[in-house]
Coordinates of N, CA, C and O in Angstrom, one line a residue:
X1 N -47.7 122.3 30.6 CA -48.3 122.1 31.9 C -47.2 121.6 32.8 O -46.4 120.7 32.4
X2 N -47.3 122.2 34.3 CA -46.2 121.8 35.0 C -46.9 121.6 36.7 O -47.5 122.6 37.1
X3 N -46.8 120.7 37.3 CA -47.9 120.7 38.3 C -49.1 121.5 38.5 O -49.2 122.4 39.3
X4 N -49.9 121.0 37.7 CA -51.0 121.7 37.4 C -51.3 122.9 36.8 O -52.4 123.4 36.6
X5 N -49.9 123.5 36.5 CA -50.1 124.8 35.8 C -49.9 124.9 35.0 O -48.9 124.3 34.6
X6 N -50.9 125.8 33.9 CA -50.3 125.7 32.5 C -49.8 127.2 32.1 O -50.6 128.0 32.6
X7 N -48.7 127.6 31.3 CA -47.9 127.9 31.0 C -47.9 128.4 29.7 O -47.5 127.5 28.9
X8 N -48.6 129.9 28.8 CA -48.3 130.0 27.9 C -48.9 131.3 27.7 O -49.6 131.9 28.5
X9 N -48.7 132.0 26.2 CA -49.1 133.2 25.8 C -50.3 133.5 25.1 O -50.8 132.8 24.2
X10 N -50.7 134.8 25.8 CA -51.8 134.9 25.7 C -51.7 136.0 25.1 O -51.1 136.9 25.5
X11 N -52.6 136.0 23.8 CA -52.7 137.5 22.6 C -51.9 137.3 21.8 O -51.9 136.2 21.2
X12 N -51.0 138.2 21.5 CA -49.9 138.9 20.6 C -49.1 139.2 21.2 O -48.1 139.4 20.5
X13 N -49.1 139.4 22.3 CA -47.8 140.1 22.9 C -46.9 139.3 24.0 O -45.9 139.9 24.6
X14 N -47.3 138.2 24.3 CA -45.9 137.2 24.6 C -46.2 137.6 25.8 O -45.2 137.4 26.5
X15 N -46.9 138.0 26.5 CA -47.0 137.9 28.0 C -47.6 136.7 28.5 O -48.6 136.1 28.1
X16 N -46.6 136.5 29.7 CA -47.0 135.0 30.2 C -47.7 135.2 31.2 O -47.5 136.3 31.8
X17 N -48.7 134.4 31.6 CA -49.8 134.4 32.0 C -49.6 133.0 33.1 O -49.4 132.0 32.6
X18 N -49.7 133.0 34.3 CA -49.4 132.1 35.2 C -50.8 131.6 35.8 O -51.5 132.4 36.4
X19 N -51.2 130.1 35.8 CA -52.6 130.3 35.5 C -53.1 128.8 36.4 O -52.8 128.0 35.5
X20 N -53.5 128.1 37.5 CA -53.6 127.4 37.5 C -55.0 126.7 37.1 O -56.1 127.3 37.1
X21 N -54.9 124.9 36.6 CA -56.2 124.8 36.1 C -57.0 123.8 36.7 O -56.4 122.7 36.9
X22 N -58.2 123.8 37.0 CA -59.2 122.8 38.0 C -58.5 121.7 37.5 O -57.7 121.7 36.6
X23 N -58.9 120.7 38.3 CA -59.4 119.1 38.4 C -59.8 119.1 37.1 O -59.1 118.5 36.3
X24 N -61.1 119.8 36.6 CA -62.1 119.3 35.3 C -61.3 120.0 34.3 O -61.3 119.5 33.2
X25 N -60.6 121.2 34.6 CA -60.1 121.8 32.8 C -59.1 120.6 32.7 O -59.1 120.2 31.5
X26 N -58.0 119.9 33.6 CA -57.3 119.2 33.2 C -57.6 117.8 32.7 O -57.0 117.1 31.9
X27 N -59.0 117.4 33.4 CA -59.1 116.1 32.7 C -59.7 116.7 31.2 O -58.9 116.6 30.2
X28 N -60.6 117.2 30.9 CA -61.2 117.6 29.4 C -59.7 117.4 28.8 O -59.4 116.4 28.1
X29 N -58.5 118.6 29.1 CA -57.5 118.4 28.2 C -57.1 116.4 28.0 O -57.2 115.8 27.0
X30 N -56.8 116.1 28.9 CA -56.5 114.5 28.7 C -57.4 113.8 28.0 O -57.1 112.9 27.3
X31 N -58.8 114.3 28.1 CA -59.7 113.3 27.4 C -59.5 114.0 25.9 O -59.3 113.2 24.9
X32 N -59.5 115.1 25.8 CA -59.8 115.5 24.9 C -57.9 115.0 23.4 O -57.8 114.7 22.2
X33 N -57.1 115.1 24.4 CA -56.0 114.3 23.8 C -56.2 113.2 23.2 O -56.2 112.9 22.0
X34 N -56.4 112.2 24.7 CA -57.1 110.5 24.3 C -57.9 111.0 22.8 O -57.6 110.5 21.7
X35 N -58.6 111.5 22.9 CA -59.7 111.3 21.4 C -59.0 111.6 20.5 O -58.9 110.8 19.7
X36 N -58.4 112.7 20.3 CA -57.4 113.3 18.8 C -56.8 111.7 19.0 O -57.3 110.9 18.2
X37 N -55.9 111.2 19.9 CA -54.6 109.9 19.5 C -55.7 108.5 19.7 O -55.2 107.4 20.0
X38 N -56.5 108.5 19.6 CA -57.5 107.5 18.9 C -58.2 107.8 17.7 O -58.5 107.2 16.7
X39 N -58.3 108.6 18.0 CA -58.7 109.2 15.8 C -57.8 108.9 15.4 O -57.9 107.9 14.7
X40 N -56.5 109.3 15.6 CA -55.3 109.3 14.5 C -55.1 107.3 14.4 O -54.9 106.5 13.6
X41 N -55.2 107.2 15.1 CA -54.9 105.5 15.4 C -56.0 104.4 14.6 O -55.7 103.6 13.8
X42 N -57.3 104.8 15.2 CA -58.3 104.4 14.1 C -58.3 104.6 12.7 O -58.7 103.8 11.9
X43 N -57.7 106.0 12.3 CA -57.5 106.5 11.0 C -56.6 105.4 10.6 O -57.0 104.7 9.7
X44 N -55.6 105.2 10.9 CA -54.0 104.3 10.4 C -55.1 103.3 10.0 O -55.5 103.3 8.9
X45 N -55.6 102.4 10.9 CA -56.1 101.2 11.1 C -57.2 101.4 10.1 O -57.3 100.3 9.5
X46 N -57.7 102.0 9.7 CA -58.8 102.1 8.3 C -58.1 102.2 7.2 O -58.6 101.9 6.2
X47 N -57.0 102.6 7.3 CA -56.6 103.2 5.5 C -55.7 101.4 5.7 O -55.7 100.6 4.7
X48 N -54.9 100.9 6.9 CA -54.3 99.9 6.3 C -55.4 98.8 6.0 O -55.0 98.0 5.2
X49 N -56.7 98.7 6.5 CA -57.4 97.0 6.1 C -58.6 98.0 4.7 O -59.5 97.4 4.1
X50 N -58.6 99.3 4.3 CA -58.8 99.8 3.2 C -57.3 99.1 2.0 O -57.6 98.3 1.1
X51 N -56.2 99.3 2.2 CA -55.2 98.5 1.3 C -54.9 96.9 1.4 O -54.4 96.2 0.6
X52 N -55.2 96.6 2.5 CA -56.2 95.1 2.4 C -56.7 94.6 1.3 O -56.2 93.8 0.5
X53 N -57.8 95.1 1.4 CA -59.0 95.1 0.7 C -58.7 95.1 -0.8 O -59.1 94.3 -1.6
X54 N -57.8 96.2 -1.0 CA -57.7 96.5 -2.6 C -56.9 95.5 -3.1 O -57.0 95.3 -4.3
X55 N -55.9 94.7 -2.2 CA -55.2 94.0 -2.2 C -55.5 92.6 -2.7 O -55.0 91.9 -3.5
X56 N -56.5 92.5 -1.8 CA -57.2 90.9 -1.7 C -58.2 91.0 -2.7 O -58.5 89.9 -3.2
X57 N -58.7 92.1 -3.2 CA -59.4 92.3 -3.9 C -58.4 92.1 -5.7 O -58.6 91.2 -6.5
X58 N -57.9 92.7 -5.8 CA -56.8 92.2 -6.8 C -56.0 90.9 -7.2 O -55.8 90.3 -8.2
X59 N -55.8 90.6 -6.0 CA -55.5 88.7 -5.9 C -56.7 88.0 -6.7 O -56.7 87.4 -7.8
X60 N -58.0 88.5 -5.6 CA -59.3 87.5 -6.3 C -59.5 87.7 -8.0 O -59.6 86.8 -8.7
X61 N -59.5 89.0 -8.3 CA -59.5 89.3 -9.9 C -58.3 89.1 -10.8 O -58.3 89.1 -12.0
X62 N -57.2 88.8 -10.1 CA -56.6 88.1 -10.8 C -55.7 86.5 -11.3 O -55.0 86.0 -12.2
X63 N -56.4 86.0 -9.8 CA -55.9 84.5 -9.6 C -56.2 84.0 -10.9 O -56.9 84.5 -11.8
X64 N -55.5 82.7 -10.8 CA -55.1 81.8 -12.0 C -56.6 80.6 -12.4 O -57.1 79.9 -13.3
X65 N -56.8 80.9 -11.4 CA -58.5 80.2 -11.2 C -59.7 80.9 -11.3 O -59.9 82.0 -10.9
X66 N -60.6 80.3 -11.9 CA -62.3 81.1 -12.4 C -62.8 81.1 -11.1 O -62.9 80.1 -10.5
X67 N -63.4 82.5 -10.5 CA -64.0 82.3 -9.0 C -65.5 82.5 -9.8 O -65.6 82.9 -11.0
X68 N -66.4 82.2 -9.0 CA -67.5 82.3 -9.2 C -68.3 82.7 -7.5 O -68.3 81.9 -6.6
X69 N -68.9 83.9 -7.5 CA -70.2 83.6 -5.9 C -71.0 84.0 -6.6 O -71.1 84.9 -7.4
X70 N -72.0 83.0 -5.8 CA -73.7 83.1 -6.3 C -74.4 82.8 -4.6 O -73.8 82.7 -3.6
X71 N -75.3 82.7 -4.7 CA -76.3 82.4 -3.6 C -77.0 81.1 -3.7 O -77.1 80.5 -4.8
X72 N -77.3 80.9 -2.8 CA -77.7 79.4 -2.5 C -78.8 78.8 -3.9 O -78.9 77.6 -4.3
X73 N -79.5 80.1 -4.6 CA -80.4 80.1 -5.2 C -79.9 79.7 -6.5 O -80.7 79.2 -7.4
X74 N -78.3 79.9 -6.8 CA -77.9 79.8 -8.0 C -77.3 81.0 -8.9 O -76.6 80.8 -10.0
X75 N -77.7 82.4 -8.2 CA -77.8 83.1 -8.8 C -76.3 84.1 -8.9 O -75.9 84.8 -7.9
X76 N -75.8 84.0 -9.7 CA -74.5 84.7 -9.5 C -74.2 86.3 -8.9 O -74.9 87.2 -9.3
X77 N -73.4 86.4 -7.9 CA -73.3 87.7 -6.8 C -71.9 88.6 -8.1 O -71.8 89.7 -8.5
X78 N -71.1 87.3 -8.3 CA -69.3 87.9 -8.4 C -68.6 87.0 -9.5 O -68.5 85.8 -9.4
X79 N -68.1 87.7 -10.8 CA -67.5 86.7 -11.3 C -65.8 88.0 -11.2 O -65.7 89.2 -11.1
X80 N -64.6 86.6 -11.5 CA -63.6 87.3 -11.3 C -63.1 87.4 -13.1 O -63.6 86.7 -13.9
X81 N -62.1 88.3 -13.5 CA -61.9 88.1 -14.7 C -61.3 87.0 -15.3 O -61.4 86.9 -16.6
X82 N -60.8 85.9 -14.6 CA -60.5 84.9 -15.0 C -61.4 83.8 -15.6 O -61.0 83.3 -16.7
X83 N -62.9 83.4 -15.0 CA -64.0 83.0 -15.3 C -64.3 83.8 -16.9 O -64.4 83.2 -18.0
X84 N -64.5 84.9 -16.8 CA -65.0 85.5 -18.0 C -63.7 85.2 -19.3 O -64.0 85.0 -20.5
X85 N -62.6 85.3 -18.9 CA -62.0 85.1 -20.0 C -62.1 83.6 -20.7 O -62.1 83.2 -21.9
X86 N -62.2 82.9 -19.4 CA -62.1 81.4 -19.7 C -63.5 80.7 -20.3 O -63.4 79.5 -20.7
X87 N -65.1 81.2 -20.3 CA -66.0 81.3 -21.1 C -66.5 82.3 -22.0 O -67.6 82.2 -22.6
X88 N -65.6 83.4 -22.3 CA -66.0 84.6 -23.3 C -67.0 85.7 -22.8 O -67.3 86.7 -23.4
X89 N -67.4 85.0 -21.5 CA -68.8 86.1 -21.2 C -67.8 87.2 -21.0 O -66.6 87.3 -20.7
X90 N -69.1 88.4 -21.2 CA -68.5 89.5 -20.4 C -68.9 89.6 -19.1 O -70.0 89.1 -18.8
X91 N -68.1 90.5 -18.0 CA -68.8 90.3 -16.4 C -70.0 90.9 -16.2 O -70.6 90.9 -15.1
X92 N -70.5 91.5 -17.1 CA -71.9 92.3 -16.6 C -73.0 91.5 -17.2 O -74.0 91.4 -16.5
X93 N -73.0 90.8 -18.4 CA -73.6 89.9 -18.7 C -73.8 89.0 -17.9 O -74.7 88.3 -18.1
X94 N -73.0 88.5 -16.6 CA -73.6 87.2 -16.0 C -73.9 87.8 -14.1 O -74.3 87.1 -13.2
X95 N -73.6 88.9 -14.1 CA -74.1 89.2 -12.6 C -75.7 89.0 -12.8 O -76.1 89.0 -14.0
X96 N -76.7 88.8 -11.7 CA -77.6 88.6 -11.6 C -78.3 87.6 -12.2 O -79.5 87.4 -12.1
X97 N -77.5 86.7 -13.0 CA -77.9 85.5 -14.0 C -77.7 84.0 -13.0 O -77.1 83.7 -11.9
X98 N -78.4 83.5 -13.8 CA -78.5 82.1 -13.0 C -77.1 81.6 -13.2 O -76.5 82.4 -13.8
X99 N -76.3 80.4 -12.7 CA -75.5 79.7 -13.0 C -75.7 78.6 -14.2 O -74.7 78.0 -14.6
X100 N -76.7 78.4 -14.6 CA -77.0 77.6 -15.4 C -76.9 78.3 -16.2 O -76.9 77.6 -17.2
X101 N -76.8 79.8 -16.7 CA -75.7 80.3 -17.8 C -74.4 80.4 -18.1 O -73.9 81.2 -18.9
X102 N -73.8 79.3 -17.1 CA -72.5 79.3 -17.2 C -72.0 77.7 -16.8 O -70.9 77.2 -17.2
X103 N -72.8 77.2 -16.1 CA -72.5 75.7 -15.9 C -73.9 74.8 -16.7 O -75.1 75.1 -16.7
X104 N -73.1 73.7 -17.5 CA -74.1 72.4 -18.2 C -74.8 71.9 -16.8 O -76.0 71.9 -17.0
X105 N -74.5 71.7 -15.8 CA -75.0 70.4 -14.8 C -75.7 71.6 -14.0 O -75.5 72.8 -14.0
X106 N -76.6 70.7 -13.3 CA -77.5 71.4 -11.8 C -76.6 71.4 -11.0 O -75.8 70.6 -10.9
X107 N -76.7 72.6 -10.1 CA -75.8 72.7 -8.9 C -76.5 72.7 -8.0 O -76.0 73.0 -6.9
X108 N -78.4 72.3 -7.9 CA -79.3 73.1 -6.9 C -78.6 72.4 -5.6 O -78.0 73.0 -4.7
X109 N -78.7 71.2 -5.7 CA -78.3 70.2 -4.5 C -76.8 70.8 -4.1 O -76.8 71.4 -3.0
X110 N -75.8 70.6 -4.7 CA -74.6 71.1 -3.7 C -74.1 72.2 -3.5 O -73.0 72.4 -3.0
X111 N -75.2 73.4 -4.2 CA -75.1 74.4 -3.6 C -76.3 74.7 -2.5 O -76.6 75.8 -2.0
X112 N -76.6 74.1 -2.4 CA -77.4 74.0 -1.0 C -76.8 73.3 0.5 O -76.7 73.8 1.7
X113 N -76.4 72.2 -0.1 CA -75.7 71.3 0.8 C -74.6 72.3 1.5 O -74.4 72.5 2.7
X114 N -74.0 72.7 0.4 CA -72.7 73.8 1.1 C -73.2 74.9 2.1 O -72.6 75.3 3.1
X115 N -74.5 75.4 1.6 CA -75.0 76.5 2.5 C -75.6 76.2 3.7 O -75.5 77.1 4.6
X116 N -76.4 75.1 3.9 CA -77.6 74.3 5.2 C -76.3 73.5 5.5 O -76.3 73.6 6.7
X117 N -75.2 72.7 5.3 CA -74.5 71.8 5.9 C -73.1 72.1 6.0 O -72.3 71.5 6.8
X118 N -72.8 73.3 5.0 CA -71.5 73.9 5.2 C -70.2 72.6 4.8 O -69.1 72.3 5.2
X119 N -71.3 71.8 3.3 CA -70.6 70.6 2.9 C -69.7 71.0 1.6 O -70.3 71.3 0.5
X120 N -68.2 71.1 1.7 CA -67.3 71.1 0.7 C -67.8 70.0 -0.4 O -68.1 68.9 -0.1
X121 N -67.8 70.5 -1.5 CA -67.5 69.5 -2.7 C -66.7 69.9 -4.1 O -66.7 70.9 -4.8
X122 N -66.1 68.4 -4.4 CA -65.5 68.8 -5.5 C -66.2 68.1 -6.6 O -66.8 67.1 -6.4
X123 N -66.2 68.8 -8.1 CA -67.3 68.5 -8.9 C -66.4 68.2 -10.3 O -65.9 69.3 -10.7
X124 N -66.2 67.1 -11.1 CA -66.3 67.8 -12.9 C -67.5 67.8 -13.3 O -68.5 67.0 -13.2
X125 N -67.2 69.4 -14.0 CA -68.4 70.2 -14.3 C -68.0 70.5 -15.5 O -66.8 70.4 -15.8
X126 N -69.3 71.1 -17.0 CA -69.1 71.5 -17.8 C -69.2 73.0 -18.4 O -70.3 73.3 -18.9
X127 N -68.2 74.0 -18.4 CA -68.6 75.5 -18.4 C -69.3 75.8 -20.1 O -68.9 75.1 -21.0
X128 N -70.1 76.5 -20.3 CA -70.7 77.1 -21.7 C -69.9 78.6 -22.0 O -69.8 79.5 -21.2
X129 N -69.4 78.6 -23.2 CA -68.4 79.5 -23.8 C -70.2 80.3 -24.0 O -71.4 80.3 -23.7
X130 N -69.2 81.0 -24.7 CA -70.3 82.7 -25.2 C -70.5 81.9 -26.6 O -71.6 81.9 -27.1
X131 N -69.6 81.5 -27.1 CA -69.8 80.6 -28.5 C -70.0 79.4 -28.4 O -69.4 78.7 -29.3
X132 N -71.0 78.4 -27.4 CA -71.8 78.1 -27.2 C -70.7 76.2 -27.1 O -71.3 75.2 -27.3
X133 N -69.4 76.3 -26.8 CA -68.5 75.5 -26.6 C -68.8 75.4 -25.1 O -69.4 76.1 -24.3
X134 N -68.0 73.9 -25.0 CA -68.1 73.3 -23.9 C -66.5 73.2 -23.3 O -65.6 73.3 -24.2
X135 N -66.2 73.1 -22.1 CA -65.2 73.2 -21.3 C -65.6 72.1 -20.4 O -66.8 72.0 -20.2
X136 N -64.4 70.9 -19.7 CA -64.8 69.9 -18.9 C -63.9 70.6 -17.7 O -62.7 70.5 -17.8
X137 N -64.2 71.1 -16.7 CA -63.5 71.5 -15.4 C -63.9 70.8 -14.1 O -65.0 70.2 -14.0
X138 N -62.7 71.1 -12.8 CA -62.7 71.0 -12.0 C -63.4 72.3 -11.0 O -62.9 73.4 -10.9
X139 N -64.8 71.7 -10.3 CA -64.9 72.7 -9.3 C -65.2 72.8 -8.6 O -66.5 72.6 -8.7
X140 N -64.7 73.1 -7.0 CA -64.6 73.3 -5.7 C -65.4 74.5 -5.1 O -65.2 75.7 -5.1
X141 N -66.6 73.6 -4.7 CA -67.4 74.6 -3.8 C -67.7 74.5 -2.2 O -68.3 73.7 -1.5
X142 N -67.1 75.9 -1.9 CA -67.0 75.8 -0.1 C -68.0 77.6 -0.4 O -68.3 78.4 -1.3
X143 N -68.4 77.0 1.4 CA -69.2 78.3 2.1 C -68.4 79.8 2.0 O -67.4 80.1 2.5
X144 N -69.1 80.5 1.6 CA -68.4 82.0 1.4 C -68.9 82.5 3.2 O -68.2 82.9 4.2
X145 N -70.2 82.4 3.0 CA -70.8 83.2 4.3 C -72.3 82.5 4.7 O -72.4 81.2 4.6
X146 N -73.1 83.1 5.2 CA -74.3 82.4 5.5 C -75.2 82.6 3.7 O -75.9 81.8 3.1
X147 N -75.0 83.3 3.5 CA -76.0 83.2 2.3 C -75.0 82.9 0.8 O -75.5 82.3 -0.2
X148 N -73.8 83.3 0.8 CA -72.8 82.9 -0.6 C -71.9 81.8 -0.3 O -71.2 81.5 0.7
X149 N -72.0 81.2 -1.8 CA -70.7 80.1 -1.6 C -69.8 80.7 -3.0 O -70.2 81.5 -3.9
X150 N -68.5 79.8 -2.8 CA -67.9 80.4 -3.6 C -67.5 79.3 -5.0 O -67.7 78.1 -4.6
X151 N -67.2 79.4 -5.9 CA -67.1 78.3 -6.5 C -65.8 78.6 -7.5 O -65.6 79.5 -8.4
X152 N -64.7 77.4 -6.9 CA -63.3 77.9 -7.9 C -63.3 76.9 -8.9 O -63.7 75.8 -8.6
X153 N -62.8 77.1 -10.2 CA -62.9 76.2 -11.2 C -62.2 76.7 -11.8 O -62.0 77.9 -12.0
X154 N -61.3 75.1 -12.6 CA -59.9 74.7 -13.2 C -60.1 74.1 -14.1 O -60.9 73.2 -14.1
X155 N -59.3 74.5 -15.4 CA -59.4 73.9 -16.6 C -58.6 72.8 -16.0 O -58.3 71.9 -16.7

């Protein structure tokens, strides 16, 4: 396109065609550009916080620390493989399970506290093996979101 005219071949047979184009065919082309180079741009911007994701997602499953999220209720959302190695459970055995399948003490109170008051606490707690041993740990519970908290725990 060259002041207002666009410039190109039409059919098979290379004949140029001298053509000028409205007001409206030229904006549609611009808009219609704008949209292809905002797709492609949104596209980048999805696949990079998609490798994000898998990223942070790998950290959490592999940190040196047992993550635990459950809901205010107790009820476990997420365990990471570190937790499971460090009590023997397996991870599908404790999704949907109370925490009191995996912690000796009540947590009703400060996991509440963390969720209505958004109150950090640090706790020694005692974890239950799959072979029915005890573990004395360290564990730090902060607010995940409005309804999960997260709970890290240290031999």
């Amino acid at each position: 396109m060259q002041d207002g005219k666009c410039f190109g071949c039409v059919g098979f047979d290379s004949v140029k065609v001298h053509r000028t184009d409205t007001e409206l065919e030229i904006q549609i082309l611009n808009d219609l550009g704008t949209l292809f180079l905002y797709t492609i741009k949104r596209r980048k911007k999805y696949l990079s916080w998609q490798d994000r994701k898998m990223r942070l997602e790998s950290y959490l499953e592999n940190a040196p620390v047992a993550i635990v999220v459950c809901d205010g209720k107790g009820v476990i959302h997420e365990i990471n493989s570190t937790a499971c190695t460090l009590t023997g459970h397996l991870h599908k055995t404790l999704i949907g399970k109370k925490i009191k399948a995996l912690v000796v003490e009540d947590l009703t109170v400060p996991l509440r506290d963390c969720l209505e008051k958004n109150q950090k606490s640090q706790l020694c707690l005692t974890l239950r093996t799959d072979l029915g041993e005890s573990i004395i740990c360290t564990c730090q519970i902060s607010k995940a979101n409005d309804s999960e908290v997260i709970l890290m725990i240290t031999v």
